[in-house]
Amino acid sequence: MKLSGHYLDKNMSEAEKDLQETILDILRKYIGEEFNAEQVTPTANLEALGIDSMDVVEIIFDLEETFDIDVPDPGDMDDVEVKFDTAQDLVNLVDALIKQKN
Amino acid sequence: MRIVITGMGAVSSLGYDVDSFIKGIQTGQSGFSTIQQIPEIELLKVKIAAEVPDYDETAHFEKKQLALYDRFTQFQLLSARQAIKDAGLDFKGELAERSSVIMGTGIGGQTTQEQNYKRLFAEGAKRLPPLTVPKLIPNAAASHVTMEFGIKGPSFSIASACASSAHSLAQSCMMLRSGIIDVAVTGGSEACITYGTVKGWEALRVTSKTTCRPFSKDRSGMILGEGSGTIILETLQHAQARGAKIYAEVLGFGMSSDAGNIVQPSMDGAARAMKAALKDAQLAIDDVQYINAHGTGTPQNDPTETAAIREVFGAHADQLAVSSTKSMHGHALGAAAALETIAIVSALQDQIAPPTMNYNEVDPECDLDYVVNKARPMEINIALNNSFAFGGLNAVTVFKRF
């Protein structure tokens, strides 16, 4: 199963909202100085927020620590799409990894 | 080719700048106190060190920088900022590519290494922070200096334990003489007052539990220090062309290896380094007035160094003022020679030999004039700095009043 993860706000559960908000808060630590917290939305492109590849590595570490998961490298898993382009990519990924763990 | 010192920066147990360092060594101030940064201090026998006092990293660096800067990198950046500002240099255009950063460190990012081993082995962490490796590599300090100031010439770090920054200075001089650079940012940094490192020093039984008394009969070992020194070297031509203020001239250097024992010092190796330095500087033995000794205060170093000075200087040895400023700023390993270079510059500029503090009792095996317990105004035209490292790697540098 490929997780497409098209979350729509109106259909989101409380747990899903919490997950999304936690991840957005993590991302807010890494955005460039010229950006503000409101610009960090689920669909925003991480690179466009001044988040570089080294930041992504740190963000992955934060996600692993926060959610007690192991984030695979792109291509490592067949059933989970591993990409780090937008906040939503990360939410989908973490959600899938949490479900997999449980 | 003549080489001069045009900038200096210091972070040490005596304070956060060059002025506090010089004032400290000229007034016999002690940088020793009970270790603050090791939570496990109760498990240590050696509880005294020369720490940078009340250090608050957040006062100097952003949170994002701190994720990347080990304590030794932070100290190096702090002293480099001072030295580069002092020299009035702006590394733009061709100068950026004709400048180097050569920095010494004995160990590198020891704090990072230990914190992460603790997490991994003791606390059962499943993963390490992703910046662990770039934070702990010994060249991190030199690299971050290049990045902060846009210095684009040949840069690297040098590790020769207690002589690291002396070898860095010598290497920088060679590069200046070769013509591949015009300006060298050099020196060293150390920050290894950690539980694991102090335990290691304890086991080696060369660190004192009380204080550092170089050349005194009742000496009981070295006091581990930390900090950083940065020295700006330039060709005289380059310095004069831009109207830089000049602190002192570097006349030369000498290096040798004991090829003996990993920890026992060798009279022969030390003497060969001093002879090589005098030869490189084209000096006669009676041209020298002051030696800033390696003077660690260990039972082994001090008589060996004394004998080496006698071997090199013969009868003139009795005319020399020889002091160990490690009795005040501690043994900052990879930063030691950089800090001691600043001590020498102050000796040449102020015509004051800094003292050997905590001296109590004459040792028949250490029978030179050690400027005991009080600084001495005297004429100093030429001074040597001795650095003799674990591993038997020696470097001696020679400076002249300008």
Short mmCIF file of C-alpha atoms in Angstrom, two decimals:
data_model
loop_
_atom_site.label_atom_id
_atom_site.label_comp_id
_atom_site.label_asym_id
_atom_site.label_seq_id
_atom_site.Cartn_x
_atom_site.Cartn_y
_atom_site.Cartn_z
CA MET A 1 0.00 0.00 0.00
CA LYS A 2 1.30 3.41 -0.92
CA LEU A 3 0.25 6.02 1.56
CA SER A 4 -0.94 9.00 -0.38
CA GLY A 5 -1.90 10.95 2.75
CA HIS A 6 -4.27 13.58 1.43
CA TYR A 7 -5.24 15.03 4.74
CA LEU A 8 -8.02 17.52 4.57
CA ASP A 9 -8.46 19.72 7.59
CA LYS A 10 -12.18 19.00 7.95
CA ASN A 11 -11.57 15.26 8.04
CA MET A 12 -8.68 15.35 10.46
CA SER A 13 -8.99 13.74 13.85
CA GLU A 14 -7.64 15.45 16.97
CA ALA A 15 -4.69 13.05 16.99
CA GLU A 16 -3.86 13.88 13.41
CA LYS A 17 -4.06 17.60 14.14
CA ASP A 18 -1.72 17.16 17.09
CA LEU A 19 0.73 15.27 14.96
CA GLN A 20 0.65 17.93 12.26
CA GLU A 21 1.06 20.77 14.74
CA THR A 22 3.97 19.05 16.52
CA ILE A 23 5.75 18.56 13.21
CA LEU A 24 5.12 22.13 12.10
CA ASP A 25 6.57 23.32 15.41
CA ILE A 26 9.70 21.26 14.81
CA LEU A 27 10.05 22.75 11.34
CA ARG A 28 9.68 26.27 12.73
CA LYS A 29 13.00 25.85 14.56
CA TYR A 30 14.80 25.44 11.26
CA ILE A 31 13.30 28.05 8.95
CA GLY A 32 15.47 30.89 7.69
CA GLU A 33 15.54 34.15 9.63
CA GLU A 34 13.56 35.94 6.95
CA PHE A 35 10.52 33.67 7.43
CA ASN A 36 7.91 33.68 10.18
CA ALA A 37 6.06 30.86 11.91
CA GLU A 38 2.79 31.46 10.04
CA GLN A 39 4.50 30.66 6.75
CA VAL A 40 5.16 27.12 7.94
CA THR A 41 2.04 25.40 6.60
CA PRO A 42 1.51 21.77 5.64
CA THR A 43 1.87 22.46 1.94
CA ALA A 44 4.84 24.84 2.10
CA ASN A 45 7.99 23.65 0.40
CA LEU A 46 10.76 23.17 2.96
CA GLU A 47 13.52 24.45 0.71
CA ALA A 48 11.50 27.60 0.02
CA LEU A 49 11.47 28.22 3.77
CA GLY A 50 15.27 28.26 3.86
CA ILE A 51 15.56 24.69 5.17
CA ASP A 52 18.66 23.08 3.66
CA SER A 53 19.68 19.44 3.43
CA MET A 54 21.64 19.58 6.68
CA ASP A 55 18.58 21.03 8.43
CA VAL A 56 16.54 18.13 7.06
CA VAL A 57 18.96 15.69 8.66
CA GLU A 58 18.47 17.47 11.98
CA ILE A 59 14.71 17.55 11.52
CA ILE A 60 14.71 13.80 10.91
CA PHE A 61 16.62 13.37 14.18
CA ASP A 62 14.04 15.49 16.00
CA LEU A 63 11.19 13.45 14.50
CA GLU A 64 12.87 10.21 15.54
CA GLU A 65 13.38 11.45 19.09
CA THR A 66 9.93 12.98 19.41
CA PHE A 67 7.95 10.07 18.04
CA ASP A 68 10.31 7.21 18.89
CA ILE A 69 10.50 6.05 15.29
CA ASP A 70 13.29 5.21 12.88
CA VAL A 71 13.08 7.23 9.70
CA PRO A 72 14.39 5.22 6.75
CA ASP A 73 16.33 6.67 3.84
CA PRO A 74 14.45 7.30 0.58
CA GLY A 75 14.07 4.00 -1.27
CA ASP A 76 14.59 1.87 1.84
CA MET A 77 10.94 0.90 2.20
CA ASP A 78 8.43 -0.36 -0.30
CA ASP A 79 5.27 0.49 1.58
CA VAL A 80 6.10 3.97 2.85
CA GLU A 81 6.86 6.88 0.61
CA VAL A 82 9.97 8.57 2.04
CA LYS A 83 10.31 12.14 0.90
CA PHE A 84 11.03 15.39 2.64
CA ASP A 85 9.76 18.10 0.29
CA THR A 86 6.89 19.56 2.32
CA ALA A 87 5.65 19.51 5.88
CA GLN A 88 2.85 17.24 4.72
CA ASP A 89 5.41 14.72 3.44
CA LEU A 90 6.82 14.54 6.92
CA VAL A 91 3.38 14.25 8.56
CA ASN A 92 2.45 11.39 6.22
CA LEU A 93 5.75 9.68 6.80
CA VAL A 94 5.63 9.95 10.58
CA ASP A 95 2.01 8.83 10.61
CA ALA A 96 2.86 5.78 8.52
CA LEU A 97 5.87 4.92 10.64
CA ILE A 98 3.88 5.22 13.87
CA LYS A 99 1.15 2.96 12.46
CA GLN A 100 3.75 0.50 11.27
CA LYS A 101 5.38 0.44 14.70
CA ASN A 102 2.07 -0.26 16.41
CA MET B 1 61.79 37.07 4.78
CA ARG B 2 60.77 38.83 7.99
CA ILE B 3 57.58 37.78 9.76
CA VAL B 4 55.75 39.85 12.36
CA ILE B 5 52.86 39.51 14.79
CA THR B 6 50.07 41.99 14.08
CA GLY B 7 47.15 40.64 16.09
CA MET B 8 46.40 38.55 19.16
CA GLY B 9 43.40 37.01 20.85
CA ALA B 10 43.08 34.98 24.03
CA VAL B 11 40.52 33.07 26.03
CA SER B 12 41.94 31.45 29.14
CA SER B 13 41.42 30.75 32.79
CA LEU B 14 42.69 34.28 33.36
CA GLY B 15 39.88 35.87 31.36
CA TYR B 16 38.27 36.54 28.05
CA ASP B 17 40.79 38.77 26.32
CA VAL B 18 44.47 39.50 25.82
CA ASP B 19 44.54 42.29 28.40
CA SER B 20 43.22 40.10 31.19
CA PHE B 21 45.65 37.35 30.20
CA ILE B 22 48.66 39.68 30.25
CA LYS B 23 47.59 41.42 33.44
CA GLY B 24 47.05 37.98 34.98
CA ILE B 25 50.50 36.63 34.18
CA GLN B 26 52.28 39.86 35.10
CA THR B 27 50.59 40.01 38.50
CA GLY B 28 50.89 36.33 39.32
CA GLN B 29 47.18 35.65 39.26
CA SER B 30 46.03 32.04 39.59
CA GLY B 31 43.61 30.63 37.05
CA PHE B 32 43.13 27.45 39.10
CA SER B 33 39.90 26.54 40.83
CA THR B 34 37.59 23.65 41.60
CA ILE B 35 36.30 22.15 38.36
CA GLN B 36 32.86 23.53 37.49
CA GLN B 37 31.98 21.72 34.28
CA ILE B 38 32.17 18.08 35.41
CA PRO B 39 29.02 16.92 37.21
CA GLU B 40 30.80 13.73 38.30
CA ILE B 41 33.49 15.70 40.17
CA GLU B 42 32.94 13.66 43.34
CA LEU B 43 34.30 10.64 41.45
CA LEU B 44 37.54 12.44 40.60
CA LYS B 45 40.73 12.57 42.61
CA VAL B 46 41.95 15.57 40.60
CA LYS B 47 39.39 18.28 41.32
CA ILE B 48 41.39 21.36 40.30
CA ALA B 49 41.81 22.75 36.79
CA ALA B 50 42.34 26.02 34.97
CA GLU B 51 38.90 26.49 33.45
CA VAL B 52 37.68 29.43 31.43
CA PRO B 53 35.72 31.12 34.24
CA ASP B 54 31.91 31.30 34.27
CA TYR B 55 31.67 30.43 30.61
CA ASP B 56 28.21 30.90 29.11
CA GLU B 57 28.22 29.74 25.50
CA THR B 58 24.85 31.35 24.78
CA ALA B 59 26.37 34.78 25.44
CA HIS B 60 28.60 34.37 22.38
CA PHE B 61 26.80 32.11 19.91
CA GLU B 62 23.34 31.50 18.43
CA LYS B 63 21.50 28.29 19.25
CA LYS B 64 21.94 27.07 15.69
CA GLN B 65 25.71 27.67 15.86
CA LEU B 66 25.96 25.83 19.15
CA ALA B 67 24.50 22.72 17.53
CA LEU B 68 27.64 22.77 15.39
CA TYR B 69 30.37 24.21 17.65
CA ASP B 70 32.06 22.08 20.27
CA ARG B 71 33.49 24.01 23.22
CA PHE B 72 36.98 23.94 21.65
CA THR B 73 35.61 25.46 18.42
CA GLN B 74 33.81 28.14 20.42
CA PHE B 75 37.01 29.11 22.23
CA GLN B 76 38.93 29.21 18.93
CA LEU B 77 36.32 31.45 17.33
CA LEU B 78 36.34 33.78 20.33
CA SER B 79 40.12 34.26 20.25
CA ALA B 80 40.18 34.50 16.44
CA ARG B 81 37.52 37.24 16.50
CA GLN B 82 39.69 39.26 18.88
CA ALA B 83 42.91 38.71 16.94
CA ILE B 84 41.46 39.53 13.52
CA LYS B 85 39.76 42.65 14.87
CA ASP B 86 43.00 43.61 16.63
CA ALA B 87 44.96 43.24 13.39
CA GLY B 88 42.33 45.25 11.49
CA LEU B 89 42.15 42.69 8.71
CA ASP B 90 39.27 42.20 6.31
CA PHE B 91 39.70 39.09 4.17
CA LYS B 92 38.41 40.32 0.85
CA GLY B 93 39.53 39.64 -2.71
CA GLU B 94 43.04 38.33 -3.21
CA LEU B 95 43.90 38.54 0.50
CA ALA B 96 41.26 35.88 1.25
CA GLU B 97 43.10 33.38 -0.94
CA ARG B 98 46.52 34.44 0.31
CA SER B 99 45.64 33.86 3.96
CA SER B 100 45.65 30.63 5.94
CA VAL B 101 44.17 29.25 9.12
CA ILE B 102 46.47 26.74 10.80
CA MET B 103 45.23 25.77 14.25
CA GLY B 104 46.51 23.35 16.83
CA THR B 105 44.48 21.14 19.08
CA GLY B 106 45.56 18.21 21.19
CA ILE B 107 42.27 16.37 21.13
CA GLY B 108 39.54 18.25 19.30
CA GLY B 109 35.86 17.97 20.14
CA GLN B 110 36.24 15.97 23.31
CA THR B 111 33.14 17.37 24.99
CA THR B 112 31.01 16.29 22.05
CA GLN B 113 32.69 12.90 21.89
CA GLU B 114 32.10 12.20 25.55
CA GLN B 115 28.54 13.48 25.71
CA ASN B 116 27.60 11.24 22.85
CA TYR B 117 29.41 8.15 24.09
CA LYS B 118 27.61 8.68 27.38
CA ARG B 119 24.26 8.84 25.59
CA LEU B 120 25.03 5.79 23.51
CA PHE B 121 26.75 3.46 25.95
CA ALA B 122 25.49 4.59 29.34
CA GLU B 123 22.04 5.92 28.67
CA GLY B 124 21.08 3.49 25.93
CA ALA B 125 20.27 6.13 23.32
CA LYS B 126 19.29 4.64 19.97
CA ARG B 127 20.68 7.47 17.90
CA LEU B 128 23.08 10.40 18.03
CA PRO B 129 22.52 13.99 16.97
CA PRO B 130 23.25 14.29 13.24
CA LEU B 131 25.93 16.94 13.70
CA THR B 132 28.01 14.78 16.03
CA VAL B 133 30.76 14.07 13.51
CA PRO B 134 31.27 17.59 12.10
CA LYS B 135 31.21 18.89 15.66
CA LEU B 136 33.94 16.64 17.04
CA ILE B 137 36.47 16.55 14.21
CA PRO B 138 39.76 18.20 15.25
CA ASN B 139 39.74 20.52 12.22
CA ALA B 140 36.32 21.95 13.15
CA ALA B 141 37.92 24.92 14.91
CA ALA B 142 40.13 25.86 11.95
CA SER B 143 37.27 25.30 9.52
CA HIS B 144 34.83 27.53 11.37
CA VAL B 145 37.42 30.32 11.50
CA THR B 146 37.74 30.11 7.71
CA MET B 147 33.96 30.25 7.36
CA GLU B 148 33.32 33.10 9.77
CA PHE B 149 35.97 35.30 8.16
CA GLY B 150 35.91 34.11 4.55
CA ILE B 151 39.54 32.97 4.58
CA LYS B 152 40.11 30.88 1.47
CA GLY B 153 43.80 29.92 1.46
CA PRO B 154 45.42 26.70 2.74
CA SER B 155 43.99 25.76 6.13
CA PHE B 156 44.18 22.72 8.38
CA SER B 157 44.78 21.66 11.95
CA ILE B 158 47.83 20.28 13.60
CA ALA B 159 47.91 17.80 16.44
CA SER B 160 51.07 17.35 18.45
CA ALA B 161 49.56 17.32 21.94
CA CYS B 162 51.15 20.02 24.10
CA ALA B 163 53.12 21.46 21.17
CA SER B 164 50.21 21.68 18.69
CA SER B 165 50.03 25.46 18.51
CA ALA B 166 53.83 25.80 18.41
CA HIS B 167 53.93 23.50 15.40
CA SER B 168 51.04 25.52 13.93
CA LEU B 169 53.02 28.71 14.30
CA ALA B 170 56.09 27.10 12.74
CA GLN B 171 54.01 25.72 9.87
CA SER B 172 52.47 29.15 9.31
CA CYS B 173 55.94 30.72 9.19
CA MET B 174 57.04 28.16 6.60
CA MET B 175 54.04 29.01 4.44
CA LEU B 176 54.73 32.73 4.77
CA ARG B 177 58.40 32.20 3.89
CA SER B 178 57.46 30.05 0.89
CA GLY B 179 55.44 32.93 -0.51
CA ILE B 180 52.12 31.07 -0.84
CA ILE B 181 50.43 33.30 1.74
CA ASP B 182 50.79 36.86 3.08
CA VAL B 183 48.78 36.48 6.27
CA ALA B 184 48.52 33.53 8.66
CA VAL B 185 45.82 33.18 11.27
CA THR B 186 47.28 30.64 13.66
CA GLY B 187 47.22 29.38 17.22
CA GLY B 188 45.21 26.69 18.88
CA SER B 189 42.37 25.69 21.13
CA GLU B 190 41.64 23.07 23.75
CA ALA B 191 38.64 22.18 25.85
CA CYS B 192 39.05 18.75 27.33
CA ILE B 193 38.28 19.24 31.00
CA THR B 194 35.78 16.41 30.82
CA TYR B 195 35.14 13.50 33.17
CA GLY B 196 36.76 10.97 30.85
CA THR B 197 39.81 13.06 30.05
CA VAL B 198 40.52 14.03 33.64
CA LYS B 199 40.17 10.35 34.62
CA GLY B 200 42.74 9.58 31.96
CA TRP B 201 45.12 12.22 33.28
CA GLU B 202 44.60 10.90 36.80
CA ALA B 203 45.62 7.43 35.72
CA LEU B 204 48.76 8.81 34.10
CA ARG B 205 49.68 10.36 37.45
CA VAL B 206 51.09 13.60 36.08
CA THR B 207 48.37 16.00 37.24
CA SER B 208 48.58 17.73 40.60
CA LYS B 209 45.72 17.57 43.08
CA THR B 210 46.70 20.93 44.55
CA THR B 211 48.55 23.40 42.34
CA CYS B 212 51.23 23.70 39.69
CA ARG B 213 54.71 24.50 41.05
CA PRO B 214 57.09 24.41 38.09
CA PHE B 215 60.76 23.82 38.95
CA SER B 216 60.03 23.81 42.70
CA LYS B 217 61.30 20.77 44.58
CA ASP B 218 57.83 20.08 45.99
CA ARG B 219 56.15 20.20 42.57
CA SER B 220 53.39 17.65 42.20
CA GLY B 221 52.42 17.79 38.54
CA MET B 222 50.60 19.88 35.99
CA ILE B 223 47.22 21.55 36.20
CA LEU B 224 45.06 20.88 33.17
CA GLY B 225 43.90 24.05 31.49
CA GLU B 226 41.68 25.06 28.59
CA GLY B 227 41.20 28.02 26.31
CA SER B 228 42.48 29.34 23.05
CA GLY B 229 44.98 31.72 21.56
CA THR B 230 45.05 33.20 18.08
CA ILE B 231 48.07 34.95 16.60
CA ILE B 232 48.05 36.90 13.35
CA LEU B 233 51.32 36.57 11.44
CA GLU B 234 52.19 38.62 8.39
CA THR B 235 55.19 39.23 6.27
CA LEU B 236 56.80 42.47 7.41
CA GLN B 237 56.27 43.85 3.92
CA HIS B 238 52.55 43.13 3.98
CA ALA B 239 52.14 44.53 7.48
CA GLN B 240 54.03 47.72 6.69
CA ALA B 241 52.27 48.22 3.37
CA ARG B 242 48.93 48.39 5.15
CA GLY B 243 50.29 50.35 8.10
CA ALA B 244 49.54 47.62 10.65
CA LYS B 245 50.69 47.92 14.23
CA ILE B 246 53.43 45.40 14.92
CA TYR B 247 53.76 43.60 18.26
CA ALA B 248 56.92 41.56 17.72
CA GLU B 249 58.95 39.74 15.13
CA VAL B 250 59.08 35.98 14.72
CA LEU B 251 62.72 35.19 14.05
CA GLY B 252 62.39 31.47 13.57
CA PHE B 253 61.60 28.05 14.92
CA GLY B 254 63.12 24.68 15.55
CA MET B 255 61.48 21.30 15.66
CA SER B 256 62.64 17.85 16.66
CA SER B 257 61.40 14.42 17.63
CA ASP B 258 62.73 12.48 20.59
CA ALA B 259 62.22 9.14 18.85
CA GLY B 260 62.26 7.82 22.39
CA ASN B 261 59.34 7.37 24.73
CA ILE B 262 55.69 8.33 24.27
CA VAL B 263 55.58 10.18 27.61
CA GLN B 264 59.09 10.43 29.08
CA PRO B 265 60.72 13.67 27.91
CA SER B 266 64.18 13.61 26.40
CA MET B 267 66.95 16.09 27.15
CA ASP B 268 68.44 15.43 23.74
CA GLY B 269 65.20 16.05 21.81
CA ALA B 270 64.47 19.27 23.67
CA ALA B 271 68.02 20.53 23.22
CA ARG B 272 67.99 19.76 19.50
CA ALA B 273 64.78 21.76 19.05
CA MET B 274 66.25 24.79 20.84
CA LYS B 275 69.50 24.56 18.85
CA ALA B 276 67.55 24.28 15.61
CA ALA B 277 65.49 27.35 16.55
CA LEU B 278 68.58 29.44 17.30
CA LYS B 279 70.16 28.33 14.06
CA ASP B 280 67.02 29.14 12.08
CA ALA B 281 66.87 32.58 13.73
CA GLN B 282 70.62 33.05 13.08
CA LEU B 283 71.27 33.87 16.72
CA ALA B 284 74.13 33.26 19.10
CA ILE B 285 73.26 31.77 22.48
CA ASP B 286 74.04 35.00 24.33
CA ASP B 287 71.50 36.92 22.23
CA VAL B 288 68.69 35.35 24.29
CA GLN B 289 67.43 36.88 27.53
CA TYR B 290 64.16 35.09 28.31
CA ILE B 291 62.69 31.62 27.86
CA ASN B 292 59.03 30.86 28.40
CA ALA B 293 59.60 27.28 29.47
CA HIS B 294 57.46 24.28 28.75
CA GLY B 295 57.57 24.06 32.57
CA THR B 296 54.66 21.74 33.20
CA GLY B 297 55.50 21.20 36.86
CA THR B 298 55.77 17.43 36.51
CA PRO B 299 58.63 15.60 38.23
CA GLN B 300 59.95 14.52 34.79
CA ASN B 301 59.69 17.64 32.62
CA ASP B 302 61.31 20.27 34.76
CA PRO B 303 64.78 18.73 35.40
CA THR B 304 64.92 17.46 31.80
CA GLU B 305 64.09 20.89 30.41
CA THR B 306 66.61 22.50 32.79
CA ALA B 307 69.32 20.12 31.61
CA ALA B 308 68.42 20.80 27.98
CA ILE B 309 68.67 24.57 28.50
CA ARG B 310 72.10 24.06 30.13
CA GLU B 311 73.17 21.82 27.26
CA VAL B 312 72.21 24.47 24.67
CA PHE B 313 73.23 27.66 26.45
CA GLY B 314 76.24 26.52 28.49
CA ALA B 315 77.42 29.25 30.85
CA HIS B 316 74.91 31.72 29.40
CA ALA B 317 72.12 29.59 30.95
CA ASP B 318 72.81 31.35 34.27
CA GLN B 319 72.14 34.72 32.63
CA LEU B 320 68.71 33.66 31.32
CA ALA B 321 65.38 34.40 32.90
CA VAL B 322 63.29 31.23 32.55
CA SER B 323 59.68 31.10 33.68
CA SER B 324 56.64 28.90 33.35
CA THR B 325 53.40 30.82 32.95
CA LYS B 326 51.61 27.44 33.15
CA SER B 327 51.80 28.08 36.91
CA MET B 328 49.02 30.63 36.28
CA HIS B 329 47.04 29.71 33.15
CA GLY B 330 47.49 25.95 33.50
CA HIS B 331 48.47 23.58 30.75
CA ALA B 332 46.05 24.29 27.93
CA LEU B 333 47.64 21.60 25.73
CA GLY B 334 46.86 22.51 22.11
CA ALA B 335 46.36 26.16 23.09
CA ALA B 336 49.42 26.34 25.35
CA ALA B 337 52.01 27.67 22.91
CA ALA B 338 49.56 30.19 21.43
CA LEU B 339 48.86 31.62 24.89
CA GLU B 340 52.56 31.53 25.75
CA THR B 341 53.35 33.42 22.56
CA ILE B 342 51.14 36.20 23.91
CA ALA B 343 53.04 35.98 27.21
CA ILE B 344 56.27 36.45 25.25
CA VAL B 345 54.91 39.37 23.27
CA SER B 346 54.00 41.05 26.57
CA ALA B 347 57.51 40.33 27.89
CA LEU B 348 59.07 41.95 24.82
CA GLN B 349 56.72 44.91 24.74
CA ASP B 350 56.54 45.68 28.44
CA GLN B 351 60.11 44.54 29.24
CA ILE B 352 58.76 42.36 32.02
CA ALA B 353 59.55 38.69 32.53
CA PRO B 354 56.40 36.99 33.85
CA PRO B 355 56.93 34.89 36.97
CA THR B 356 56.90 31.22 37.83
CA MET B 357 54.29 31.15 40.57
CA ASN B 358 53.79 28.78 43.52
CA TYR B 359 57.53 28.24 43.80
CA ASN B 360 58.57 27.03 47.27
CA GLU B 361 61.83 25.18 47.36
CA VAL B 362 65.04 24.84 45.36
CA ASP B 363 65.51 21.56 43.55
CA PRO B 364 69.22 20.83 42.90
CA GLU B 365 68.17 19.41 39.52
CA CYS B 366 66.38 22.63 38.58
CA ASP B 367 69.00 25.30 39.09
CA LEU B 368 68.20 28.14 36.69
CA ASP B 369 66.77 31.59 37.37
CA TYR B 370 63.03 30.89 37.27
CA VAL B 371 61.77 34.42 38.07
CA VAL B 372 60.07 32.99 41.11
CA ASN B 373 56.76 34.26 42.41
CA LYS B 374 57.06 37.82 41.11
CA ALA B 375 57.32 39.39 37.67
CA ARG B 376 60.63 41.09 36.91
CA PRO B 377 61.23 44.23 34.90
CA MET B 378 64.28 43.54 32.74
CA GLU B 379 65.69 44.12 29.31
CA ILE B 380 64.33 41.51 26.92
CA ASN B 381 65.21 41.68 23.25
CA ILE B 382 65.01 38.02 22.25
CA ALA B 383 62.81 35.34 23.79
CA LEU B 384 62.20 31.64 23.20
CA ASN B 385 59.07 29.60 23.75
CA ASN B 386 59.60 25.91 24.53
CA SER B 387 56.94 23.30 23.80
CA PHE B 388 57.70 19.62 24.35
CA ALA B 389 54.79 17.32 23.64
CA PHE B 390 53.73 13.88 24.69
CA GLY B 391 54.84 11.72 21.83
CA GLY B 392 58.28 13.32 21.95
CA LEU B 393 57.43 16.05 19.45
CA ASN B 394 59.16 19.32 20.19
CA ALA B 395 58.80 22.83 18.82
CA VAL B 396 60.63 25.98 19.88
CA THR B 397 59.83 29.42 18.55
CA VAL B 398 61.97 32.57 18.70
CA PHE B 399 60.70 36.14 18.99
CA LYS B 400 62.34 39.55 18.87
CA ARG B 401 61.27 42.89 20.25
CA PHE B 402 60.08 45.12 17.42
#
